[in-house]
Tab-separated table of C-alpha atoms in Angstrom:
chain	number	residue	atom	x	y	z
Z	1	MET	CA	86.487	105.149	102.458
Z	2	GLU	CA	84.636	103.060	100.035
Z	3	ASP	CA	84.057	99.279	99.957
Z	4	GLU	CA	87.148	97.366	98.784
Z	5	PHE	CA	85.673	94.915	96.603
Z	6	THR	CA	87.140	95.317	92.893
Z	7	PRO	CA	84.135	95.324	90.841
Z	8	GLU	CA	83.862	93.191	87.527
Z	9	ILE	CA	85.591	94.845	84.665
Z	10	VAL	CA	83.865	95.104	81.373
Z	11	ARG	CA	85.583	95.272	77.729
Z	12	GLU	CA	83.602	97.119	75.093
Z	13	ARG	CA	84.615	97.299	71.756
Z	14	ILE	CA	84.669	100.818	70.273
Z	15	PRO	CA	85.286	102.598	66.905
Z	16	ILE	CA	88.155	105.009	66.962
Z	17	VAL	CA	89.514	107.163	64.118
Z	18	GLY	CA	92.706	105.995	62.522
Z	19	LEU	CA	92.708	102.227	64.231
Z	20	PRO	CA	95.811	100.389	62.841
Z	21	ASP	CA	95.189	97.612	60.600
Z	22	GLY	CA	94.473	94.442	62.559
Z	23	LEU	CA	93.503	95.676	65.629
Z	24	ASP	CA	90.527	96.015	67.664
Z	25	ALA	CA	90.196	98.836	69.977
Z	26	PHE	CA	88.271	98.500	73.721
Z	27	ALA	CA	87.035	100.401	76.296
Z	28	VAL	CA	87.638	99.023	79.760
Z	29	TYR	CA	85.988	100.295	82.877
Z	30	PRO	CA	84.580	98.404	85.975
Z	31	VAL	CA	80.789	97.583	86.135
Z	32	GLY	CA	78.491	100.697	86.623
Z	33	ARG	CA	80.709	103.220	85.734
Z	34	ARG	CA	80.412	103.092	82.010
Z	35	PRO	CA	82.497	106.185	80.586
Z	36	GLU	CA	79.485	108.274	79.059
Z	37	ASP	CA	79.134	111.853	77.932
Z	38	ARG	CA	75.958	113.899	78.765
Z	39	SER	CA	74.099	112.350	75.963
Z	40	GLY	CA	74.630	108.821	77.086
Z	41	ARG	CA	77.541	107.892	74.491
Z	42	LEU	CA	80.574	106.188	75.378
Z	43	ARG	CA	83.425	108.461	75.705
Z	44	PRO	CA	86.262	106.649	77.353
Z	45	ARG	CA	89.751	108.723	77.806
Z	46	ASN	CA	91.547	105.227	77.243
Z	47	ALA	CA	91.281	102.623	75.270
Z	48	GLU	CA	93.187	99.263	74.948
Z	49	LEU	CA	94.362	97.663	71.705
Z	50	SER	CA	94.777	94.211	70.476
Z	51	ALA	CA	94.798	91.510	67.826
Z	52	ALA	CA	91.452	91.539	65.877
Z	53	GLY	CA	89.484	88.583	66.752
Z	54	GLY	CA	91.893	87.696	69.238
Z	55	VAL	CA	94.853	85.236	68.659
Z	56	GLU	CA	95.935	82.247	71.044
Z	57	GLY	CA	99.271	81.025	70.285
Z	58	PHE	CA	102.900	81.958	69.678
Z	59	ALA	CA	103.583	83.427	66.339
Z	60	PRO	CA	105.912	86.546	66.689
Z	61	PRO	CA	105.404	88.774	63.660
Z	62	GLU	CA	107.644	88.431	60.329
Z	63	GLY	CA	110.612	90.575	60.320
Z	64	LEU	CA	110.929	90.730	64.243
Z	65	SER	CA	114.717	90.143	64.979
Z	66	LYS	CA	115.710	87.718	68.005
Z	67	ASP	CA	117.075	90.689	69.831
Z	68	GLU	CA	113.783	92.619	69.539
Z	69	LEU	CA	111.707	89.449	70.656
Z	70	VAL	CA	113.627	88.455	73.637
Z	71	TRP	CA	113.359	92.394	74.917
Z	72	PHE	CA	109.615	92.301	74.552
Z	73	LEU	CA	109.447	88.970	76.355
Z	74	SER	CA	111.895	89.780	79.226
Z	75	ARG	CA	109.131	91.875	81.106
Z	76	PRO	CA	105.363	91.633	81.533
Z	77	SER	CA	104.829	95.099	80.735
Z	78	ARG	CA	106.817	98.189	79.700
Z	79	LEU	CA	106.073	101.861	79.691
Z	80	TRP	CA	105.911	103.462	76.371
Z	81	ALA	CA	108.795	105.919	77.542
Z	82	GLY	CA	111.161	102.844	77.675
Z	83	ILE	CA	110.056	101.439	74.242
Z	84	ARG	CA	110.443	104.726	72.656
Z	85	SER	CA	113.807	105.113	74.259
Z	86	ARG	CA	115.301	101.519	73.354
Z	87	TRP	CA	113.454	101.579	69.689
Z	88	GLN	CA	113.524	104.989	68.636
Z	89	GLU	CA	111.967	105.345	65.155
Z	90	ARG	CA	111.170	101.688	65.122
Z	91	ALA	CA	109.003	101.841	68.232
Z	92	VAL	CA	105.744	102.326	66.830
Z	93	GLU	CA	106.012	100.020	64.047
Z	94	LEU	CA	107.233	97.369	66.415
Z	95	THR	CA	104.597	97.904	69.089
Z	96	PHE	CA	101.504	97.454	66.897
Z	97	ALA	CA	103.302	94.535	65.187
Z	98	MET	CA	103.581	92.618	68.503
Z	99	ALA	CA	99.948	93.479	69.173
Z	100	ARG	CA	98.511	92.081	65.791
Z	101	CYS	CA	100.208	88.719	66.519
Z	102	GLY	CA	98.852	88.494	69.610
Z	103	GLY	CA	101.786	89.176	71.680
Z	104	ILE	CA	100.659	92.249	73.468
Z	105	VAL	CA	97.853	94.403	74.423
Z	106	VAL	CA	98.610	98.397	74.074
Z	107	LYS	CA	97.142	100.761	76.294
Z	108	VAL	CA	96.411	104.253	74.635
Z	109	THR	CA	94.946	107.857	75.411
Z	110	LEU	CA	92.483	108.971	73.230
Z	111	ASP	CA	92.095	112.746	72.036
Z	112	ALA	CA	88.870	114.739	71.553
Z	113	SER	CA	88.258	113.446	68.281
Z	114	TYR	CA	88.490	109.817	69.294
Z	115	ARG	CA	92.144	109.349	67.631
Z	116	ILE	CA	94.709	107.786	69.351
Z	117	ASP	CA	96.732	110.588	71.177
Z	118	THR	CA	99.566	108.539	72.832
Z	119	ILE	CA	100.648	105.256	73.824
Z	120	VAL	CA	100.961	104.616	77.680
Z	121	ARG	CA	101.952	101.023	78.169
Z	122	VAL	CA	102.020	97.722	77.042
Z	123	ARG	CA	101.567	94.424	78.236
Z	124	LEU	CA	102.125	90.714	77.401
Z	125	THR	CA	98.895	88.992	76.571
Z	126	PRO	CA	97.868	86.329	79.125
Z	127	TYR	CA	99.369	83.440	76.558
Z	128	TRP	CA	102.434	85.184	75.927
Z	129	ALA	CA	103.033	85.826	79.542
Z	130	GLU	CA	102.809	82.106	80.420
Z	131	VAL	CA	105.112	81.009	77.597
Z	132	ALA	CA	107.773	83.619	78.073
Z	133	ARG	CA	110.020	81.985	80.237
Z	134	GLU	CA	110.179	78.915	78.317
Z	135	LYS	CA	110.613	80.997	74.830
Z	136	LEU	CA	113.579	83.163	76.521
Z	137	SER	CA	115.455	80.184	77.344
Z	138	GLU	CA	114.981	78.947	73.687
Z	139	LEU	CA	115.707	82.093	72.231
Z	140	LYS	CA	119.099	82.437	74.530
Z	141	GLY	CA	120.169	78.857	73.603
Z	142	LYS	CA	119.532	77.470	77.068
Z	143	SER	CA	117.391	74.714	75.729
Z	144	ASP	CA	117.351	73.003	72.821
Z	145	PRO	CA	113.804	71.388	72.112
Z	146	ALA	CA	114.903	68.439	70.244
Z	147	LEU	CA	116.961	67.270	72.926
Z	148	LEU	CA	114.487	68.169	75.765
Z	149	ARG	CA	112.168	65.475	73.752
Z	150	SER	CA	114.636	63.153	73.383
Z	151	GLY	CA	115.341	62.972	76.915
Z	152	LEU	CA	111.939	62.883	78.159
Z	153	LEU	CA	111.211	59.894	75.579
Z	154	SER	CA	114.211	58.167	77.188
Z	155	VAL	CA	112.555	58.485	80.829
Z	156	LEU	CA	109.356	57.341	79.570
Z	157	GLU	CA	110.768	54.151	77.941
Z	158	GLY	CA	109.011	50.956	79.068
Z	159	ILE	CA	106.196	52.654	81.298
Z	160	PRO	CA	102.950	50.944	80.120
Z	161	GLU	CA	100.993	53.451	82.058
Z	162	LEU	CA	102.852	56.191	80.082
Z	163	ALA	CA	102.867	54.635	76.618
Z	164	GLY	CA	100.217	57.004	75.160
Z	165	GLU	CA	101.862	60.008	76.513
Z	166	ARG	CA	105.045	58.843	74.837
Z	167	GLY	CA	103.328	58.185	71.700
Z	168	LEU	CA	101.970	61.581	71.646
Z	169	LEU	CA	105.387	63.095	72.404
Z	170	ALA	CA	107.034	60.885	69.767
Z	171	GLU	CA	104.814	62.328	67.030
Z	172	GLN	CA	106.251	65.782	67.435
Z	173	ALA	CA	108.526	66.779	64.598
Z	174	PRO	CA	112.213	67.270	65.564
Z	175	SER	CA	111.887	71.067	64.660
Z	176	ALA	CA	108.730	71.528	66.723
Z	177	PRO	CA	108.949	73.949	69.520
Z	178	SER	CA	109.215	72.684	73.436
Z	179	LEU	CA	105.240	72.715	73.884
Z	180	PRO	CA	103.109	69.651	75.331
Z	181	PRO	CA	101.581	67.771	72.670
Z	182	SER	CA	97.742	68.088	71.917
Z	183	GLY	CA	95.973	65.236	73.856
Z	184	SER	CA	98.309	65.073	77.083
Z	185	ARG	CA	96.575	63.807	80.256
Z	186	THR	CA	98.691	66.501	81.869
Z	187	ARG	CA	96.332	69.515	80.147
Z	188	ALA	CA	99.553	71.563	80.503
Z	189	ALA	CA	99.958	74.639	78.144
Z	190	ARG	CA	103.735	75.009	78.821
Z	191	TRP	CA	106.505	72.680	78.777
Z	192	SER	CA	107.746	73.027	82.269
Z	193	PRO	CA	104.701	71.579	84.136
Z	194	TYR	CA	104.322	69.208	81.448
Z	195	GLU	CA	107.875	67.715	81.652
Z	196	PHE	CA	107.789	67.912	85.221
Z	197	ALA	CA	104.632	66.003	85.650
Z	198	LEU	CA	105.850	63.303	83.293
Z	199	ARG	CA	108.968	62.790	85.014
Z	200	VAL	CA	107.358	62.401	88.419
Z	201	ALA	CA	104.632	60.005	86.886
Z	202	ALA	CA	107.773	57.912	85.346
Z	203	TRP	CA	109.207	57.722	88.612
Z	204	TRP	CA	106.012	56.804	90.584
Z	205	TYR	CA	105.008	54.127	88.407
Z	206	ARG	CA	108.411	52.532	88.614
Z	207	ARG	CA	107.944	52.049	92.306
Z	208	PRO	CA	107.306	49.083	93.999
Z	209	GLU	CA	103.598	48.189	94.698
Z	210	GLY	CA	102.968	48.856	98.411
Z	211	ALA	CA	106.112	50.994	98.978
Z	212	ARG	CA	106.090	53.387	101.710
Z	213	THR	CA	104.295	56.900	101.093
Z	214	PRO	CA	107.196	58.903	99.699
Z	215	THR	CA	107.704	62.650	100.194
Z	216	ALA	CA	107.328	65.328	97.546
Z	217	ASP	CA	110.734	66.563	97.909
Z	218	GLU	CA	111.779	62.866	97.237
Z	219	ALA	CA	109.671	62.747	94.550
Z	220	ALA	CA	111.267	65.993	92.814
Z	221	ALA	CA	114.643	64.684	93.801
Z	222	TRP	CA	114.195	61.427	91.882
Z	223	ALA	CA	112.603	63.036	89.020
Z	224	PHE	CA	115.170	65.663	88.553
Z	225	PRO	CA	118.265	64.291	90.067
Z	226	ASP	CA	120.601	66.832	88.572
Z	227	ARG	CA	118.242	69.806	90.165
Z	228	ASP	CA	117.835	71.251	93.688
Z	229	ALA	CA	115.008	69.154	95.223
Z	230	SER	CA	113.355	71.832	97.199
Z	231	LYS	CA	109.429	72.185	97.489
Z	232	GLU	CA	109.654	75.452	95.602
Z	233	THR	CA	109.799	73.209	92.433
Z	234	TRP	CA	106.108	72.173	93.118
Z	235	THR	CA	104.722	75.200	91.332
Z	236	GLY	CA	100.790	75.487	91.018
Z	237	PRO	CA	100.772	74.393	87.237
Z	238	ARG	CA	103.329	71.566	88.193
Z	239	ARG	CA	101.166	70.264	90.850
Z	240	LEU	CA	98.012	70.182	88.917
Z	241	ALA	CA	99.683	68.635	85.784
Z	242	VAL	CA	100.656	65.831	88.285
Z	243	GLU	CA	97.247	65.624	89.682
Z	244	ASN	CA	95.953	65.527	86.236
Z	245	LEU	CA	98.337	62.678	85.074
Z	246	LEU	CA	97.874	60.559	87.915
Z	247	GLY	CA	94.449	60.825	88.211
Z	248	THR	CA	94.339	61.678	92.062
Z	249	ARG	CA	95.347	64.166	94.468
Z	250	LEU	CA	99.003	64.602	95.323
Z	251	THR	CA	98.208	64.264	99.177
Z	252	GLU	CA	96.723	60.534	98.283
Z	253	VAL	CA	100.219	59.700	96.892
Z	254	LEU	CA	102.991	61.852	98.427
Z	255	SER	CA	103.218	63.203	101.845
Z	256	PHE	CA	103.906	66.731	102.718
Z	257	PRO	CA	105.054	68.041	106.107
Z	258	ASP	CA	102.228	68.700	108.682
Z	259	TYR	CA	101.791	71.676	110.535
Z	260	GLU	CA	99.364	73.390	112.961
Z	261	ILE	CA	96.804	75.633	111.140
Z	262	ARG	CA	94.574	77.975	113.695
Z	263	VAL	CA	91.080	78.192	113.199
Z	264	ARG	CA	88.388	79.803	114.865
Z	265	GLY	CA	84.425	79.783	113.995
Z	266	PRO	CA	81.641	77.326	113.069
Z	267	LEU	CA	84.121	74.092	112.558
Z	268	THR	CA	84.139	70.851	114.207
Z	269	TRP	CA	86.617	67.880	113.776
Z	270	ARG	CA	85.440	64.745	115.304
Z	271	ILE	CA	87.666	61.588	115.678
Z	272	GLY	CA	85.275	59.120	117.433
Z	273	SER	CA	84.193	60.262	120.487
Z	274	VAL	CA	86.830	63.135	120.697
Z	275	ALA	CA	85.945	66.473	118.925
Z	276	VAL	CA	87.340	69.966	118.346
Z	277	ASP	CA	84.665	72.768	118.018
Z	278	ALA	CA	86.374	75.833	116.824
Z	279	ARG	CA	83.616	77.926	117.842
Z	280	THR	CA	83.833	77.291	121.358
Z	281	ALA	CA	87.614	77.110	121.768
Z	282	ARG	CA	89.632	79.804	123.045
Z	283	PRO	CA	91.376	81.463	121.925
Z	284	TRP	CA	91.589	79.487	118.700
Z	285	ALA	CA	91.888	75.808	117.734
Z	286	GLY	CA	94.624	74.054	116.052
Z	287	LEU	CA	94.107	71.570	113.398
Z	288	PRO	CA	96.869	69.626	111.665
Z	289	SER	CA	97.139	70.751	108.332
Z	290	HIS	CA	96.902	67.252	106.794
Z	291	GLY	CA	95.849	65.020	109.630
Z	292	ALA	CA	92.502	66.963	109.898
Z	293	ARG	CA	91.722	65.867	106.267
Z	294	LEU	CA	92.758	62.470	106.477
Z	295	MET	CA	91.261	61.394	109.588
Z	296	GLY	CA	87.954	61.772	111.397
Z	297	GLU	CA	84.953	64.003	110.209
Z	298	ILE	CA	84.980	67.927	109.431
Z	299	ASP	CA	81.499	69.557	110.003
Z	300	VAL	CA	81.127	73.258	108.561
Z	301	SER	CA	77.427	73.289	107.796
Z	302	GLY	CA	76.952	76.350	109.793
Z	303	ALA	CA	79.623	78.474	108.090
Z	304	ARG	CA	78.890	81.212	105.813
Z	305	GLY	CA	82.276	81.183	104.342
Z	306	VAL	CA	85.915	80.948	105.312
Z	307	PHE	CA	88.170	84.198	105.821
Z	308	VAL	CA	91.971	83.547	105.412
Z	309	VAL	CA	94.265	86.027	107.282
Z	310	GLU	CA	97.932	86.307	106.940
Z	311	ASN	CA	99.522	87.519	110.027
Z	312	GLN	CA	99.022	86.047	113.508
Z	313	THR	CA	98.347	89.185	115.359
Z	314	THR	CA	95.653	90.388	112.960
Z	315	PHE	CA	94.161	86.803	113.080
Z	316	GLN	CA	93.687	87.190	116.618
Z	317	GLU	CA	92.154	90.428	116.121
Z	318	VAL	CA	89.822	89.322	113.846
Z	319	CYS	CA	88.877	86.408	116.022
Z	320	ALA	CA	88.377	88.687	118.916
Z	321	LEU	CA	85.544	90.736	116.903
Z	322	PRO	CA	81.889	90.385	117.874
Z	323	GLY	CA	80.003	87.813	115.514
Z	324	ILE	CA	82.766	87.324	113.006
Z	325	ALA	CA	83.354	83.620	114.278
Z	326	ASP	CA	79.632	82.894	114.520
Z	327	GLU	CA	79.575	82.943	111.089
Z	328	TRP	CA	82.891	82.808	109.336
Z	329	ILE	CA	85.738	80.395	109.553
Z	330	ILE	CA	88.784	82.431	110.430
Z	331	ILE	CA	92.024	80.637	109.381
Z	332	TRP	CA	95.597	81.457	109.858
Z	333	GLY	CA	97.717	79.040	107.939
Z	334	LYS	CA	101.357	80.503	109.129
Z	335	GLY	CA	101.101	82.965	106.173
Z	336	TYR	CA	101.903	81.015	103.286
Z	337	ALA	CA	100.248	79.223	100.391
Z	338	THR	CA	101.252	75.545	101.719
Z	339	HIS	CA	100.117	72.373	100.518
Z	340	GLY	CA	98.281	71.447	103.707
Z	341	LEU	CA	96.246	75.097	103.807
Z	342	VAL	CA	95.167	74.222	100.142
Z	343	GLU	CA	93.902	70.755	100.760
Z	344	LEU	CA	92.061	72.002	104.060
Z	345	LEU	CA	90.434	74.692	102.027
Z	346	ARG	CA	89.467	72.201	98.945
Z	347	VAL	CA	87.756	70.056	101.838
Z	348	LEU	CA	85.877	72.642	103.177
Z	349	ALA	CA	84.974	74.052	99.774
Z	350	PRO	CA	83.165	77.141	101.199
Z	351	ALA	CA	80.496	78.947	99.528
Z	352	ARG	CA	82.489	82.436	99.950
Z	353	ALA	CA	86.389	82.956	100.401
Z	354	ALA	CA	88.013	85.897	101.668
Z	355	ILE	CA	91.591	86.656	102.351
Z	356	TRP	CA	93.229	89.569	104.208
Z	357	ASN	CA	97.079	89.778	103.741
Z	358	ASP	CA	100.218	92.456	103.828
Z	359	LEU	CA	99.774	94.819	101.146
Z	360	ASP	CA	102.958	93.773	99.136
Z	361	ALA	CA	104.028	91.680	96.130
Z	362	ASP	CA	104.158	88.506	98.384
Z	363	GLY	CA	100.742	89.116	99.755
Z	364	VAL	CA	99.159	89.262	96.379
Z	365	ARG	CA	101.168	85.979	95.364
Z	366	ILE	CA	99.941	84.039	98.201
Z	367	ALA	CA	96.427	84.934	97.359
Z	368	THR	CA	96.661	84.213	93.772
Z	369	VAL	CA	98.210	80.863	94.638
Z	370	LEU	CA	95.478	80.027	96.925
Z	371	GLN	CA	92.985	80.772	94.313
Z	372	GLU	CA	94.821	78.990	91.660
Z	373	GLN	CA	95.266	75.974	93.660
Z	374	THR	CA	91.755	75.765	95.573
Z	375	GLY	CA	89.534	76.856	92.871
Z	376	LEU	CA	88.065	79.403	95.034
Z	377	SER	CA	87.437	83.016	94.407
Z	378	MET	CA	89.230	84.932	96.925
Z	379	THR	CA	88.052	88.298	97.875
Z	380	PRO	CA	90.379	90.665	99.300
Z	381	ILE	CA	89.570	92.262	102.364
Z	382	GLY	CA	91.792	95.152	103.510
Z	383	MET	CA	93.858	95.245	100.547
Z	384	ASN	CA	93.723	98.168	97.635
Z	385	ALA	CA	96.155	100.119	95.773
Z	386	ASP	CA	95.467	103.500	97.554
Z	387	ASP	CA	95.850	102.104	101.224
Z	388	TRP	CA	99.376	100.656	99.928
Z	389	GLU	CA	100.454	103.929	98.472
Z	390	GLN	CA	99.780	105.729	101.927
Z	391	GLY	CA	101.788	103.363	103.770
Z	392	PRO	CA	103.923	103.589	106.048
Z	393	HIS	CA	105.823	101.217	104.192
Z	394	ARG	CA	108.734	98.449	105.837
Z	395	ALA	CA	112.247	99.049	105.407
Z	396	VAL	CA	113.616	96.677	102.811
Z	397	THR	CA	117.058	96.244	101.245
Z	398	LEU	CA	117.314	96.955	97.611
Z	399	LYS	CA	117.657	93.391	96.625
Z	400	GLU	CA	114.434	92.629	98.578
Z	401	LEU	CA	112.844	95.689	96.642
Z	402	ASN	CA	113.899	94.693	93.072
Z	403	ARG	CA	112.751	90.804	93.827
Z	404	ALA	CA	109.439	92.635	94.836
Z	405	LYS	CA	109.111	94.458	91.675
Z	406	GLU	CA	109.679	91.533	89.494
Z	407	ILE	CA	107.204	89.506	91.434
Z	408	ALA	CA	104.418	92.614	91.312
Z	409	GLU	CA	105.345	92.718	87.441
Z	410	GLU	CA	104.496	88.917	86.603
Z	411	LEU	CA	101.309	89.325	88.746
Z	412	ALA	CA	100.090	92.586	87.185
Z	413	VAL	CA	99.657	90.532	84.131
Z	414	SER	CA	98.745	87.086	85.518
Z	415	ALA	CA	96.825	87.554	88.798
Z	416	PRO	CA	93.107	87.278	88.784
Z	417	GLU	CA	91.400	90.942	88.223
Z	418	PRO	CA	90.757	91.640	91.547
Z	419	TRP	CA	94.604	91.686	92.457
Z	420	ARG	CA	95.970	93.352	89.202
Z	421	GLU	CA	95.914	97.163	90.182
Z	422	LEU	CA	97.750	96.480	93.408
Z	423	ALA	CA	100.020	94.729	91.748
Z	424	ARG	CA	100.537	97.278	89.049
Z	425	GLN	CA	101.095	99.784	91.776
Z	426	ILE	CA	103.572	97.985	93.656
Z	427	ALA	CA	105.153	97.336	90.155
Z	428	GLN	CA	105.359	100.531	88.314
Z	429	HIS	CA	104.764	103.469	91.069
Z	430	PRO	CA	107.418	105.941	90.273
Z	431	GLU	CA	108.585	106.388	93.825
Z	432	LEU	CA	107.358	103.627	95.904
Z	433	ALA	CA	107.766	100.378	93.259
Z	434	GLY	CA	108.465	97.251	95.328
Z	435	GLU	CA	107.661	98.879	98.962
Z	436	SER	CA	105.652	96.719	101.306
Z	437	ARG	CA	102.734	97.831	103.832
Z	438	GLU	CA	102.109	95.408	106.675
Z	439	GLN	CA	98.201	94.634	107.316
Z	440	GLN	CA	98.779	95.513	110.971
Z	441	THR	CA	99.112	99.242	110.151
Z	442	LEU	CA	95.595	98.907	108.668
Z	443	HIS	CA	94.044	97.408	112.109
Z	444	ASP	CA	92.585	100.943	113.071
Z	445	ASP	CA	90.806	101.267	109.565
Z	446	VAL	CA	89.845	97.988	108.595
Z	447	LEU	CA	89.151	95.850	111.716
Z	448	PRO	CA	86.097	97.974	112.390
Z	449	ARG	CA	84.884	97.478	108.990
Z	450	VAL	CA	85.434	93.557	108.549
Z	451	SER	CA	82.044	92.365	109.437
Z	452	ALA	CA	80.310	94.652	106.954
Z	453	LEU	CA	82.978	93.821	104.394
Z	454	LEU	CA	82.331	89.997	104.829
Z	455	ALA	CA	78.397	90.526	104.895
Z	456	ALA	CA	78.900	92.104	101.573
Z	457	LEU	CA	80.164	88.972	99.761
Z	458	ARG	CA	77.843	87.030	97.610
């Protein structure tokens, strides 16, 4: 089997016959795999069509009805068969209109004359995918932008540290959509993380000076007393927006539950005269997820990189491989993209980072969340669409299957490129969509190659 690293993707503009007005066409292919004929001319079988010049914003085409817009926004990608079945004779017109305004990218096949043969599927552009949920809420009458702004203005009243933010918000027109004002310190592109950050900050600045360090759940409960104050509210964009607004890491002002992170490899953690050496510890060393960052000194100068493994049994198998722990810090963080693991990875700041998770929607999501929150480029190990398709697949309920499809559909659009093909397969496979393959079933194939796969990381 070939190396499992997903190569960089190239988008090369191409001329095609009969290209609809307002659109550009691109050949999309991995680096080093340019589709050429025997004369060296670019001859792709497929192309992607998108708005000419690129459009960044939310401006639906004129004449598009509310129901039509809601339908397109309700899923990150759609197959052409579904579009044609739903909109009949208007299907082509609506598809190209949505593409011209920057809403979708259209994948097509080309015939021998370099004309559009068939439309294969469409997907929301990254910007539209990002704002889709909030726009759907507005279109369905579940949120009034004017009321949202009015409520937030009241929350910010009388807080000097947020006076500038309140002024920016107050300048927005009553009829303006619910988007963050330009210049906000949150740097948020959407309303949800923007509002969350301002409400948390408003509560934070009203706290007495010198008060105890509150928990993240506590902050969410006070910021949104009418909502469920679970940790699930601390999404990646919300977390980053709060940090930008407060000008500090969240772990400096809020506390998160501590737990054990298991590590093996060239890492030492020293508190005074006591040290933990993860290279010599058997079978591994345990670090407190937050304590290791807040206390003592961590030395990783001898490490080539970090290798995060989702499942405990796979972690132990990797630790037992000869030579891996001499160069790589192998980490098991209980299989989740927790705040403690994120903070530890930020502190370690490795030059290289790899990850091996279950081949399912949750495994892809964990990897993408870690990449987003740490700023590291996480290279997948033992995770590709072919291996997922071959199975075996874990038994799941219909509810779990549908949930996995929804997660994968979103990730097929929003995840970093190395993860999108696996996400697309999980979302769209005609027979296996939503299925899950555990990484333990890949031990015989992947474990003998882990050393070579990690050595190939640049």
